[in-house]
Amino acid sequence: MSDSKISPALRYTLMRLGIFAGCFFALWGLVYLRVLPRGLGDSNLLWVLVLAVVISAPLSFVLLRKQREAMAEQIAVKVDRAKSRLESNRSQEDGAA
């Protein structure tokens, strides 16, 4: 499948999940190697998940700016199309009444 056929929203979401997964596995490896401290008791998975979210969010914000803008354009076009259909339906109802 070529890149142009993937919707910008799906592309952004998949790339965002990829950045999160990369951060998660990198952090998991660092905790396993004891470079980073382990969580308390059984909270190790939760510790790594939270840390992965905290690190992946700003990375995604910076790295995925182009994809986020493409997704926003796609959404704006769909909203404008829906508004014009709604306005068209309203004018038809006014003309029928």
mmCIF file of the C-alpha atoms, coordinates in Angstrom:
data_MODEL
# 
_entry.id   MODEL 
# 
loop_
_atom_site.group_PDB 
_atom_site.id 
_atom_site.type_symbol 
_atom_site.label_atom_id 
_atom_site.label_alt_id 
_atom_site.label_comp_id 
_atom_site.label_asym_id 
_atom_site.label_entity_id 
_atom_site.label_seq_id 
_atom_site.pdbx_PDB_ins_code 
_atom_site.Cartn_x 
_atom_site.Cartn_y 
_atom_site.Cartn_z 
_atom_site.occupancy 
_atom_site.B_iso_or_equiv 
_atom_site.pdbx_formal_charge 
_atom_site.auth_seq_id 
_atom_site.auth_comp_id 
_atom_site.auth_asym_id 
_atom_site.auth_atom_id 
_atom_site.pdbx_PDB_model_num 
ATOM 1  C CA . MET A 1 1  ? 0.000   0.000  0.000  1.00 0.00 ? 1  MET A CA 1 
ATOM 2  C CA . SER A 1 2  ? 1.488   3.364  -0.936 1.00 0.00 ? 2  SER A CA 1 
ATOM 3  C CA . ASP A 1 3  ? 1.784   6.176  1.598  1.00 0.00 ? 3  ASP A CA 1 
ATOM 4  C CA . SER A 1 4  ? -0.668  8.371  -0.282 1.00 0.00 ? 4  SER A CA 1 
ATOM 5  C CA . LYS A 1 5  ? -3.500  5.858  0.258  1.00 0.00 ? 5  LYS A CA 1 
ATOM 6  C CA . ILE A 1 6  ? -3.183  5.870  4.052  1.00 0.00 ? 6  ILE A CA 1 
ATOM 7  C CA . SER A 1 7  ? -5.365  8.500  5.680  1.00 0.00 ? 7  SER A CA 1 
ATOM 8  C CA . PRO A 1 8  ? -3.398  11.186 7.519  1.00 0.00 ? 8  PRO A CA 1 
ATOM 9  C CA . ALA A 1 9  ? -5.251  10.421 10.764 1.00 0.00 ? 9  ALA A CA 1 
ATOM 10 C CA . LEU A 1 10 ? -4.387  6.722  10.584 1.00 0.00 ? 10 LEU A CA 1 
ATOM 11 C CA . ARG A 1 11 ? -0.798  7.495  9.631  1.00 0.00 ? 11 ARG A CA 1 
ATOM 12 C CA . TYR A 1 12 ? -0.413  9.899  12.586 1.00 0.00 ? 12 TYR A CA 1 
ATOM 13 C CA . THR A 1 13 ? -1.966  7.416  15.000 1.00 0.00 ? 13 THR A CA 1 
ATOM 14 C CA . LEU A 1 14 ? 0.251   4.561  13.849 1.00 0.00 ? 14 LEU A CA 1 
ATOM 15 C CA . MET A 1 15 ? 3.368   6.716  14.031 1.00 0.00 ? 15 MET A CA 1 
ATOM 16 C CA . ARG A 1 16 ? 2.386   7.911  17.510 1.00 0.00 ? 16 ARG A CA 1 
ATOM 17 C CA . LEU A 1 17 ? 1.911   4.321  18.656 1.00 0.00 ? 17 LEU A CA 1 
ATOM 18 C CA . GLY A 1 18 ? 5.265   3.429  17.118 1.00 0.00 ? 18 GLY A CA 1 
ATOM 19 C CA . ILE A 1 19 ? 7.043   6.171  19.052 1.00 0.00 ? 19 ILE A CA 1 
ATOM 20 C CA . PHE A 1 20 ? 5.325   5.034  22.256 1.00 0.00 ? 20 PHE A CA 1 
ATOM 21 C CA . ALA A 1 21 ? 6.259   1.390  21.634 1.00 0.00 ? 21 ALA A CA 1 
ATOM 22 C CA . GLY A 1 22 ? 9.853   2.355  20.893 1.00 0.00 ? 22 GLY A CA 1 
ATOM 23 C CA . CYS A 1 23 ? 10.069  4.357  24.106 1.00 0.00 ? 23 CYS A CA 1 
ATOM 24 C CA . PHE A 1 24 ? 8.443   1.556  26.082 1.00 0.00 ? 24 PHE A CA 1 
ATOM 25 C CA . PHE A 1 25 ? 10.826  -1.138 24.865 1.00 0.00 ? 25 PHE A CA 1 
ATOM 26 C CA . ALA A 1 26 ? 13.879  1.116  25.234 1.00 0.00 ? 26 ALA A CA 1 
ATOM 27 C CA . LEU A 1 27 ? 12.897  1.944  28.802 1.00 0.00 ? 27 LEU A CA 1 
ATOM 28 C CA . TRP A 1 28 ? 12.065  -1.693 29.555 1.00 0.00 ? 28 TRP A CA 1 
ATOM 29 C CA . GLY A 1 29 ? 15.554  -2.631 28.391 1.00 0.00 ? 29 GLY A CA 1 
ATOM 30 C CA . LEU A 1 30 ? 17.125  0.084  30.539 1.00 0.00 ? 30 LEU A CA 1 
ATOM 31 C CA . VAL A 1 31 ? 15.185  -1.117 33.594 1.00 0.00 ? 31 VAL A CA 1 
ATOM 32 C CA . TYR A 1 32 ? 16.142  -4.727 32.824 1.00 0.00 ? 32 TYR A CA 1 
ATOM 33 C CA . LEU A 1 33 ? 19.802  -3.717 32.603 1.00 0.00 ? 33 LEU A CA 1 
ATOM 34 C CA . ARG A 1 34 ? 19.342  -1.779 35.865 1.00 0.00 ? 34 ARG A CA 1 
ATOM 35 C CA . VAL A 1 35 ? 20.331  1.537  34.282 1.00 0.00 ? 35 VAL A CA 1 
ATOM 36 C CA . LEU A 1 36 ? 16.981  2.904  35.485 1.00 0.00 ? 36 LEU A CA 1 
ATOM 37 C CA . PRO A 1 37 ? 15.516  1.975  38.877 1.00 0.00 ? 37 PRO A CA 1 
ATOM 38 C CA . ARG A 1 38 ? 12.843  -0.701 39.100 1.00 0.00 ? 38 ARG A CA 1 
ATOM 39 C CA . GLY A 1 39 ? 9.386   0.162  40.377 1.00 0.00 ? 39 GLY A CA 1 
ATOM 40 C CA . LEU A 1 40 ? 8.294   -0.761 43.887 1.00 0.00 ? 40 LEU A CA 1 
ATOM 41 C CA . GLY A 1 41 ? 7.165   -4.383 44.182 1.00 0.00 ? 41 GLY A CA 1 
ATOM 42 C CA . ASP A 1 42 ? 4.963   -5.356 41.250 1.00 0.00 ? 42 ASP A CA 1 
ATOM 43 C CA . SER A 1 43 ? 4.675   -1.788 39.912 1.00 0.00 ? 43 SER A CA 1 
ATOM 44 C CA . ASN A 1 44 ? 7.541   -2.176 37.433 1.00 0.00 ? 44 ASN A CA 1 
ATOM 45 C CA . LEU A 1 45 ? 5.253   -2.444 34.372 1.00 0.00 ? 45 LEU A CA 1 
ATOM 46 C CA . LEU A 1 46 ? 3.238   0.578  35.488 1.00 0.00 ? 46 LEU A CA 1 
ATOM 47 C CA . TRP A 1 47 ? 6.466   2.548  36.078 1.00 0.00 ? 47 TRP A CA 1 
ATOM 48 C CA . VAL A 1 48 ? 7.720   1.792  32.570 1.00 0.00 ? 48 VAL A CA 1 
ATOM 49 C CA . LEU A 1 49 ? 4.315   2.569  30.991 1.00 0.00 ? 49 LEU A CA 1 
ATOM 50 C CA . VAL A 1 50 ? 4.051   5.948  32.711 1.00 0.00 ? 50 VAL A CA 1 
ATOM 51 C CA . LEU A 1 51 ? 7.631   6.847  31.879 1.00 0.00 ? 51 LEU A CA 1 
ATOM 52 C CA . ALA A 1 52 ? 7.091   5.819  28.237 1.00 0.00 ? 52 ALA A CA 1 
ATOM 53 C CA . VAL A 1 53 ? 4.028   8.088  28.013 1.00 0.00 ? 53 VAL A CA 1 
ATOM 54 C CA . VAL A 1 54 ? 5.917   10.995 29.578 1.00 0.00 ? 54 VAL A CA 1 
ATOM 55 C CA . ILE A 1 55 ? 8.824   10.616 27.149 1.00 0.00 ? 55 ILE A CA 1 
ATOM 56 C CA . SER A 1 56 ? 6.864   9.754  23.985 1.00 0.00 ? 56 SER A CA 1 
ATOM 57 C CA . ALA A 1 57 ? 4.408   12.676 24.263 1.00 0.00 ? 57 ALA A CA 1 
ATOM 58 C CA . PRO A 1 58 ? 6.923   15.487 23.693 1.00 0.00 ? 58 PRO A CA 1 
ATOM 59 C CA . LEU A 1 59 ? 8.800   13.386 21.133 1.00 0.00 ? 59 LEU A CA 1 
ATOM 60 C CA . SER A 1 60 ? 5.574   12.888 19.186 1.00 0.00 ? 60 SER A CA 1 
ATOM 61 C CA . PHE A 1 61 ? 4.774   16.582 19.449 1.00 0.00 ? 61 PHE A CA 1 
ATOM 62 C CA . VAL A 1 62 ? 8.093   17.533 17.899 1.00 0.00 ? 62 VAL A CA 1 
ATOM 63 C CA . LEU A 1 63 ? 8.651   14.660 15.461 1.00 0.00 ? 63 LEU A CA 1 
ATOM 64 C CA . LEU A 1 64 ? 5.115   14.334 14.076 1.00 0.00 ? 64 LEU A CA 1 
ATOM 65 C CA . ARG A 1 65 ? 4.322   17.996 13.394 1.00 0.00 ? 65 ARG A CA 1 
ATOM 66 C CA . LYS A 1 66 ? 3.981   17.438 9.635  1.00 0.00 ? 66 LYS A CA 1 
ATOM 67 C CA . GLN A 1 67 ? 1.640   14.455 10.091 1.00 0.00 ? 67 GLN A CA 1 
ATOM 68 C CA . ARG A 1 68 ? -0.422  16.326 12.704 1.00 0.00 ? 68 ARG A CA 1 
ATOM 69 C CA . GLU A 1 69 ? -0.883  19.259 10.308 1.00 0.00 ? 69 GLU A CA 1 
ATOM 70 C CA . ALA A 1 70 ? -1.943  16.900 7.498  1.00 0.00 ? 70 ALA A CA 1 
ATOM 71 C CA . MET A 1 71 ? -4.438  15.247 9.843  1.00 0.00 ? 71 MET A CA 1 
ATOM 72 C CA . ALA A 1 72 ? -5.815  18.655 10.896 1.00 0.00 ? 72 ALA A CA 1 
ATOM 73 C CA . GLU A 1 73 ? -6.288  19.621 7.238  1.00 0.00 ? 73 GLU A CA 1 
ATOM 74 C CA . GLN A 1 74 ? -8.134  16.352 6.573  1.00 0.00 ? 74 GLN A CA 1 
ATOM 75 C CA . ILE A 1 75 ? -10.424 16.945 9.544  1.00 0.00 ? 75 ILE A CA 1 
ATOM 76 C CA . ALA A 1 76 ? -11.052 20.575 8.530  1.00 0.00 ? 76 ALA A CA 1 
ATOM 77 C CA . VAL A 1 77 ? -12.082 19.494 5.023  1.00 0.00 ? 77 VAL A CA 1 
ATOM 78 C CA . LYS A 1 78 ? -14.507 16.927 6.440  1.00 0.00 ? 78 LYS A CA 1 
ATOM 79 C CA . VAL A 1 79 ? -15.980 19.452 8.878  1.00 0.00 ? 79 VAL A CA 1 
ATOM 80 C CA . ASP A 1 80 ? -16.425 22.029 6.104  1.00 0.00 ? 80 ASP A CA 1 
ATOM 81 C CA . ARG A 1 81 ? -18.105 19.399 3.912  1.00 0.00 ? 81 ARG A CA 1 
ATOM 82 C CA . ALA A 1 82 ? -20.460 18.428 6.753  1.00 0.00 ? 82 ALA A CA 1 
ATOM 83 C CA . LYS A 1 83 ? -21.296 22.094 7.422  1.00 0.00 ? 83 LYS A CA 1 
ATOM 84 C CA . SER A 1 84 ? -22.120 22.703 3.764  1.00 0.00 ? 84 SER A CA 1 
ATOM 85 C CA . ARG A 1 85 ? -24.354 19.602 3.653  1.00 0.00 ? 85 ARG A CA 1 
ATOM 86 C CA . LEU A 1 86 ? -26.123 20.743 6.813  1.00 0.00 ? 86 LEU A CA 1 
ATOM 87 C CA . GLU A 1 87 ? -26.626 24.217 5.389  1.00 0.00 ? 87 GLU A CA 1 
ATOM 88 C CA . SER A 1 88 ? -27.905 22.713 2.126  1.00 0.00 ? 88 SER A CA 1 
ATOM 89 C CA . ASN A 1 89 ? -30.378 20.554 4.043  1.00 0.00 ? 89 ASN A CA 1 
ATOM 90 C CA . ARG A 1 90 ? -31.574 23.558 6.045  1.00 0.00 ? 90 ARG A CA 1 
ATOM 91 C CA . SER A 1 91 ? -32.155 25.617 2.910  1.00 0.00 ? 91 SER A CA 1 
ATOM 92 C CA . GLN A 1 92 ? -34.104 22.716 1.323  1.00 0.00 ? 92 GLN A CA 1 
ATOM 93 C CA . GLU A 1 93 ? -36.264 22.429 4.437  1.00 0.00 ? 93 GLU A CA 1 
ATOM 94 C CA . ASP A 1 94 ? -36.892 26.198 4.433  1.00 0.00 ? 94 ASP A CA 1 
ATOM 95 C CA . GLY A 1 95 ? -37.858 26.064 0.754  1.00 0.00 ? 95 GLY A CA 1 
ATOM 96 C CA . ALA A 1 96 ? -40.250 23.166 1.345  1.00 0.00 ? 96 ALA A CA 1 
ATOM 97 C CA . ALA A 1 97 ? -42.020 24.877 4.239  1.00 0.00 ? 97 ALA A CA 1 
# 
